[in-house]
GROMACS .gro file of C-alpha atoms in nm:
model
  252
    1MET     CA    1  16.532  -6.836   5.569
    2ILE     CA    2  16.555  -6.751   5.932
    3SER     CA    3  16.509  -6.389   6.020
    4PRO     CA    4  16.689  -6.244   6.319
    5PRO     CA    5  16.483  -6.226   6.635
    6LEU     CA    6  16.330  -5.894   6.721
    7PHE     CA    7  16.406  -5.899   7.091
    8GLY     CA    8  16.736  -6.084   7.105
    9TYR     CA    9  16.843  -6.443   7.063
   10HIS     CA   10  16.712  -6.712   7.288
   11ASN     CA   11  17.037  -6.899   7.280
   12ASP     CA   12  17.375  -6.914   7.107
   13ASN     CA   13  17.268  -7.177   6.859
   14GLU     CA   14  17.018  -6.946   6.696
   15PHE     CA   15  17.275  -6.668   6.680
   16SER     CA   16  17.539  -6.885   6.519
   17ARG     CA   17  17.297  -7.033   6.268
   18TYR     CA   18  17.179  -6.691   6.159
   19HIS     CA   19  17.532  -6.563   6.104
   20GLN     CA   20  17.628  -6.871   5.912
   21GLN     CA   21  17.341  -6.812   5.673
   22GLN     CA   22  17.443  -6.450   5.628
   23GLN     CA   23  17.801  -6.546   5.551
   24GLN     CA   24  17.690  -6.807   5.298
   25ARG     CA   25  17.469  -6.550   5.126
   26ARG     CA   26  17.765  -6.309   5.101
   27ARG     CA   27  18.001  -6.574   4.966
   28ARG     CA   28  17.756  -6.708   4.703
   29PRO     CA   29  17.815  -6.434   4.434
   30GLN     CA   30  18.188  -6.471   4.476
   31GLN     CA   31  18.162  -6.844   4.427
   32GLN     CA   32  17.947  -6.801   4.117
   33GLN     CA   33  18.196  -6.554   3.970
   34GLN     CA   34  18.483  -6.788   4.045
   35GLN     CA   35  18.299  -7.074   3.881
   36GLN     CA   36  18.235  -6.864   3.568
   37GLN     CA   37  18.600  -6.764   3.553
   38GLN     CA   38  18.701  -7.126   3.589
   39ARG     CA   39  18.468  -7.233   3.311
   40GLN     CA   40  18.589  -6.947   3.089
   41SER     CA   41  18.951  -7.032   3.159
   42SER     CA   42  18.889  -7.397   3.085
   43ARG     CA   43  18.708  -7.303   2.765
   44ASN     CA   44  18.987  -7.065   2.664
   45HIS     CA   45  19.236  -7.337   2.741
   46ASN     CA   46  19.050  -7.577   2.515
   47GLU     CA   47  18.981  -7.324   2.230
   48ARG     CA   48  19.239  -7.204   1.974
   49LEU     CA   49  19.361  -6.847   1.975
   50VAL     CA   50  19.399  -6.632   1.662
   51GLN     CA   51  19.617  -6.323   1.628
   52LEU     CA   52  19.476  -6.045   1.411
   53GLN     CA   53  19.671  -5.804   1.189
   54ASP     CA   54  19.635  -5.520   1.438
   55GLY     CA   55  19.799  -5.735   1.706
   56ARG     CA   56  19.492  -5.841   1.895
   57VAL     CA   57  19.457  -6.203   2.007
   58VAL     CA   58  19.107  -6.346   2.002
   59THR     CA   59  18.960  -6.689   2.015
   60GLU     CA   60  18.882  -6.881   1.702
   61GLU     CA   61  18.507  -6.856   1.767
   62HIS     CA   62  18.525  -6.479   1.800
   63TYR     CA   63  18.742  -6.463   1.489
   64LEU     CA   64  18.488  -6.667   1.292
   65ARG     CA   65  18.205  -6.440   1.405
   66MET     CA   66  18.405  -6.133   1.304
   67LYS     CA   67  18.489  -6.293   0.970
   68ALA     CA   68  18.123  -6.382   0.901
   69HIS     CA   69  18.016  -6.027   0.987
   70TYR     CA   70  18.283  -5.879   0.760
   71GLU     CA   71  18.188  -6.111   0.472
   72LYS     CA   72  17.823  -6.021   0.519
   73GLN     CA   73  17.901  -5.648   0.504
   74GLU     CA   74  18.124  -5.703   0.202
   75HIS     CA   75  17.849  -5.899   0.023
   76GLN     CA   76  17.593  -5.628   0.101
   77GLN     CA   77  17.831  -5.363  -0.029
   78PHE     CA   78  17.887  -5.566  -0.346
   79GLN     CA   79  17.511  -5.602  -0.395
   80ARG     CA   80  17.462  -5.226  -0.349
   81GLN     CA   81  17.740  -5.146  -0.595
   82ARG     CA   82  17.600  -5.393  -0.845
   83ARG     CA   83  17.251  -5.244  -0.809
   84PHE     CA   84  17.388  -4.891  -0.852
   85GLU     CA   85  17.586  -5.001  -1.157
   86LEU     CA   86  17.279  -5.161  -1.314
   87GLU     CA   87  17.072  -4.848  -1.247
   88ARG     CA   88  17.347  -4.629  -1.394
   89ARG     CA   89  17.370  -4.843  -1.709
   90GLN     CA   90  16.993  -4.846  -1.749
   91LYS     CA   91  16.981  -4.469  -1.708
   92GLU     CA   92  17.258  -4.424  -1.967
   93LYS     CA   93  17.071  -4.650  -2.210
   94GLN     CA   94  16.752  -4.447  -2.162
   95GLN     CA   95  16.938  -4.119  -2.217
   96GLN     CA   96  17.110  -4.257  -2.527
   97HIS     CA   97  16.776  -4.382  -2.660
   98GLN     CA   98  16.619  -4.041  -2.598
   99ARG     CA   99  16.911  -3.866  -2.773
  100LEU     CA  100  16.884  -4.099  -3.073
  101GLN     CA  101  16.507  -4.051  -3.087
  102HIS     CA  102  16.544  -3.674  -3.066
  103GLN     CA  103  16.810  -3.676  -3.338
  104HIS     CA  104  16.590  -3.897  -3.554
  105GLU     CA  105  16.298  -3.654  -3.509
  106ILE     CA  106  16.522  -3.361  -3.604
  107GLU     CA  107  16.638  -3.541  -3.919
  108ASN     CA  108  16.280  -3.629  -4.013
  109ASN     CA  109  16.167  -3.269  -3.960
  110ARG     CA  110  16.459  -3.140  -4.167
  111ALA     CA  111  16.385  -3.388  -4.448
  112SER     CA  112  16.014  -3.303  -4.445
  113TYR     CA  113  16.096  -2.931  -4.447
  114ASN     CA  114  16.330  -2.980  -4.744
  115ARG     CA  115  16.068  -3.180  -4.930
  116ARG     CA  116  15.803  -2.919  -4.853
  117SER     CA  117  16.036  -2.640  -4.967
  118ILE     CA  118  16.108  -2.823  -5.293
  119ASP     CA  119  15.737  -2.884  -5.351
  120GLU     CA  120  15.654  -2.521  -5.278
  121GLU     CA  121  15.929  -2.403  -5.511
  122GLU     CA  122  15.802  -2.631  -5.787
  123THR     CA  123  15.449  -2.505  -5.728
  124ARG     CA  124  15.565  -2.143  -5.747
  125ARG     CA  125  15.757  -2.209  -6.065
  126ARG     CA  126  15.461  -2.389  -6.223
  127ARG     CA  127  15.223  -2.109  -6.130
  128ARG     CA  128  15.473  -1.852  -6.252
  129ARG     CA  129  15.498  -2.028  -6.588
  130GLN     CA  130  15.122  -2.059  -6.611
  131PHE     CA  131  15.080  -1.692  -6.524
  132GLN     CA  132  15.340  -1.590  -6.782
  133GLN     CA  133  15.179  -1.808  -7.047
  134GLN     CA  134  14.838  -1.666  -6.962
  135MET     CA  135  14.972  -1.312  -6.982
  136GLU     CA  136  15.142  -1.387  -7.314
  137LEU     CA  137  14.821  -1.533  -7.452
  138GLU     CA  138  14.623  -1.234  -7.333
  139THR     CA  139  14.883  -0.999  -7.480
  140GLU     CA  140  14.868  -1.180  -7.813
  141GLU     CA  141  14.489  -1.168  -7.809
  142GLU     CA  142  14.498  -0.797  -7.728
  143GLU     CA  143  14.745  -0.734  -8.008
  144LYS     CA  144  14.534  -0.933  -8.252
  145SER     CA  145  14.220  -0.751  -8.146
  146ASN     CA  146  14.402  -0.417  -8.176
  147GLU     CA  147  14.524  -0.508  -8.522
  148TYR     CA  148  14.173  -0.617  -8.617
  149GLU     CA  149  14.024  -0.299  -8.479
  150SER     CA  150  14.287  -0.083  -8.649
  151GLU     CA  151  14.207  -0.253  -8.978
  152GLU     CA  152  13.835  -0.198  -8.921
  153ASN     CA  153  13.887   0.163  -8.822
  154VAL     CA  154  14.003   0.235  -9.176
  155ASN     CA  155  13.675   0.111  -9.315
  156GLU     CA  156  13.461   0.233  -9.032
  157LEU     CA  157  13.384   0.555  -9.230
  158ARG     CA  158  13.270   0.513  -9.585
  159THR     CA  159  13.346   0.780  -9.840
  160LEU     CA  160  13.042   0.897 -10.034
  161ARG     CA  161  12.998   1.172 -10.290
  162GLY     CA  162  12.707   1.399 -10.233
  163GLY     CA  163  12.468   1.551 -10.485
  164ASN     CA  164  12.676   1.867 -10.495
  165GLY     CA  165  12.978   1.668 -10.606
  166ARG     CA  166  13.158   1.687 -10.272
  167LEU     CA  167  13.301   1.391 -10.080
  168TYR     CA  168  13.155   1.301  -9.740
  169TYR     CA  169  13.256   1.052  -9.475
  170VAL     CA  170  12.957   0.845  -9.363
  171LYS     CA  171  12.977   0.613  -9.065
  172ASP     CA  172  12.895   0.251  -9.137
  173PRO     CA  173  12.567   0.146  -8.965
  174LEU     CA  174  12.721  -0.193  -8.882
  175TYR     CA  175  12.997  -0.024  -8.686
  176GLY     CA  176  12.784   0.011  -8.374
  177ARG     CA  177  12.710  -0.360  -8.362
  178GLN     CA  178  13.075  -0.447  -8.420
  179GLN     CA  179  13.181  -0.198  -8.157
  180GLN     CA  180  12.938  -0.347  -7.907
  181GLN     CA  181  13.070  -0.698  -7.971
  182GLN     CA  182  13.427  -0.578  -7.938
  183GLN     CA  183  13.342  -0.400  -7.613
  184GLN     CA  184  13.185  -0.718  -7.476
  185GLN     CA  185  13.496  -0.915  -7.570
  186ARG     CA  186  13.717  -0.658  -7.400
  187ASN     CA  187  13.499  -0.667  -7.089
  188GLN     CA  188  13.519  -1.046  -7.076
  189GLN     CA  189  13.895  -1.038  -7.120
  190GLN     CA  190  13.928  -0.775  -6.850
  191GLN     CA  191  13.713  -0.978  -6.608
  192GLN     CA  192  13.913  -1.292  -6.682
  193LYS     CA  193  14.234  -1.102  -6.626
  194GLN     CA  194  14.109  -0.966  -6.292
  195GLN     CA  195  14.004  -1.313  -6.179
  196ASN     CA  196  14.344  -1.456  -6.270
  197GLN     CA  197  14.515  -1.173  -6.088
  198GLN     CA  198  14.300  -1.227  -5.777
  199LEU     CA  199  14.376  -1.599  -5.778
  200TYR     CA  200  14.742  -1.525  -5.817
  201ASP     CA  201  14.736  -1.264  -5.538
  202LYS     CA  202  14.556  -1.496  -5.295
  203ASP     CA  203  14.843  -1.739  -5.306
  204ASP     CA  204  15.083  -1.673  -5.019
  205ASP     CA  205  15.373  -1.818  -5.210
  206ASN     CA  206  15.353  -1.594  -5.514
  207GLU     CA  207  15.650  -1.379  -5.419
  208LEU     CA  208  15.893  -1.406  -5.707
  209ASP     CA  209  16.266  -1.382  -5.651
  210ASP     CA  210  16.318  -1.222  -5.991
  211SER     CA  211  16.029  -0.977  -6.018
  212PHE     CA  212  15.914  -0.859  -6.359
  213ILE     CA  213  15.667  -0.608  -6.498
  214LEU     CA  214  15.419  -0.692  -6.767
  215GLU     CA  215  15.250  -0.422  -6.971
  216ASP     CA  216  14.879  -0.452  -7.002
  217ALA     CA  217  14.764  -0.409  -7.362
  218SER     CA  218  14.447  -0.234  -7.249
  219ASP     CA  219  14.656   0.049  -7.094
  220SER     CA  220  14.873   0.116  -7.397
  221GLU     CA  221  14.900   0.446  -7.582
  222TYR     CA  222  14.679   0.317  -7.860
  223GLU     CA  223  14.393   0.250  -7.619
  224ASN     CA  224  14.425   0.584  -7.445
  225GLU     CA  225  14.446   0.788  -7.763
  226GLU     CA  226  14.197   0.606  -7.984
  227TYR     CA  227  13.927   0.453  -7.763
  228ASN     CA  228  13.921   0.697  -7.472
  229SER     CA  229  13.971   1.023  -7.661
  230PRO     CA  230  13.713   1.306  -7.653
  231TRP     CA  231  13.698   1.300  -8.035
  232ARG     CA  232  13.566   0.945  -8.022
  233ASN     CA  233  13.307   1.026  -7.757
  234ARG     CA  234  13.159   1.315  -7.956
  235ARG     CA  235  13.112   1.111  -8.271
  236PRO     CA  236  12.752   1.084  -8.391
  237SER     CA  237  12.553   0.767  -8.391
  238PRO     CA  238  12.573   0.531  -8.692
  239GLY     CA  239  12.399   0.651  -9.009
  240LYS     CA  240  12.441   1.024  -8.950
  241TRP     CA  241  12.657   1.263  -9.152
  242ILE     CA  242  12.968   1.405  -8.995
  243GLU     CA  243  13.231   1.653  -9.103
  244PRO     CA  244  13.310   1.634  -9.476
  245VAL     CA  245  13.653   1.608  -9.624
  246GLU     CA  246  13.665   1.959  -9.776
  247SER     CA  247  13.423   2.163  -9.568
  248TYR     CA  248  13.124   2.112  -9.349
  249VAL     CA  249  12.800   2.092  -9.547
  250VAL     CA  250  12.463   2.008  -9.401
  251ALA     CA  251  12.305   1.725  -9.598
  252ALA     CA  252  11.978   1.811  -9.764
   0.00000   0.00000   0.00000
């Protein structure tokens, strides 16, 4: 490249050559653009044109690129929808499985509760029957012991005639021993009854729907009047004389 002289041209040839180079440099981009347009026009002339639905006219190559891009987007959208559908179905299956499992647990709990209720009811009924039978047995034993004691009470005082010809009631010496044995039996029965009652009270399921009241034989009128009366407590010890039938006479 020849630069322009700093202090003028030496001759006309140098001036003309410089300006020719400048003109060529200015015309070069225009020539390149014209060549590109010619090549594009020749290419467009050789390629097929396609008219789109919106009215645009594009080359077949551009149409194929657009079609490939559209098919790619459509395939990606289909893959996304398919993935979302699979996730939705899997989530529904998990929720259904959880619902079935929860329902199965509820049914199992209800069945176990029903079985436990039936077992508890059977246990309460069995204990109630046992308690009633025990109370009946104790009542029968108390009645028998009361009958036995009432029969013995008749013979507990022997009738004797004194030297003055009067009748006296004398207490049988064996009565104290019999009374002690009977008292021990009553104490044992009372302890057994208290133990049974404590065992029955400790049970949390001993609430009866149809409540009933049982009378204890030891608290009857016979017990209160005969065995706990002041007249019984002031009786003398066995072998001593007590009030006679007709009048009180001190034995000689």
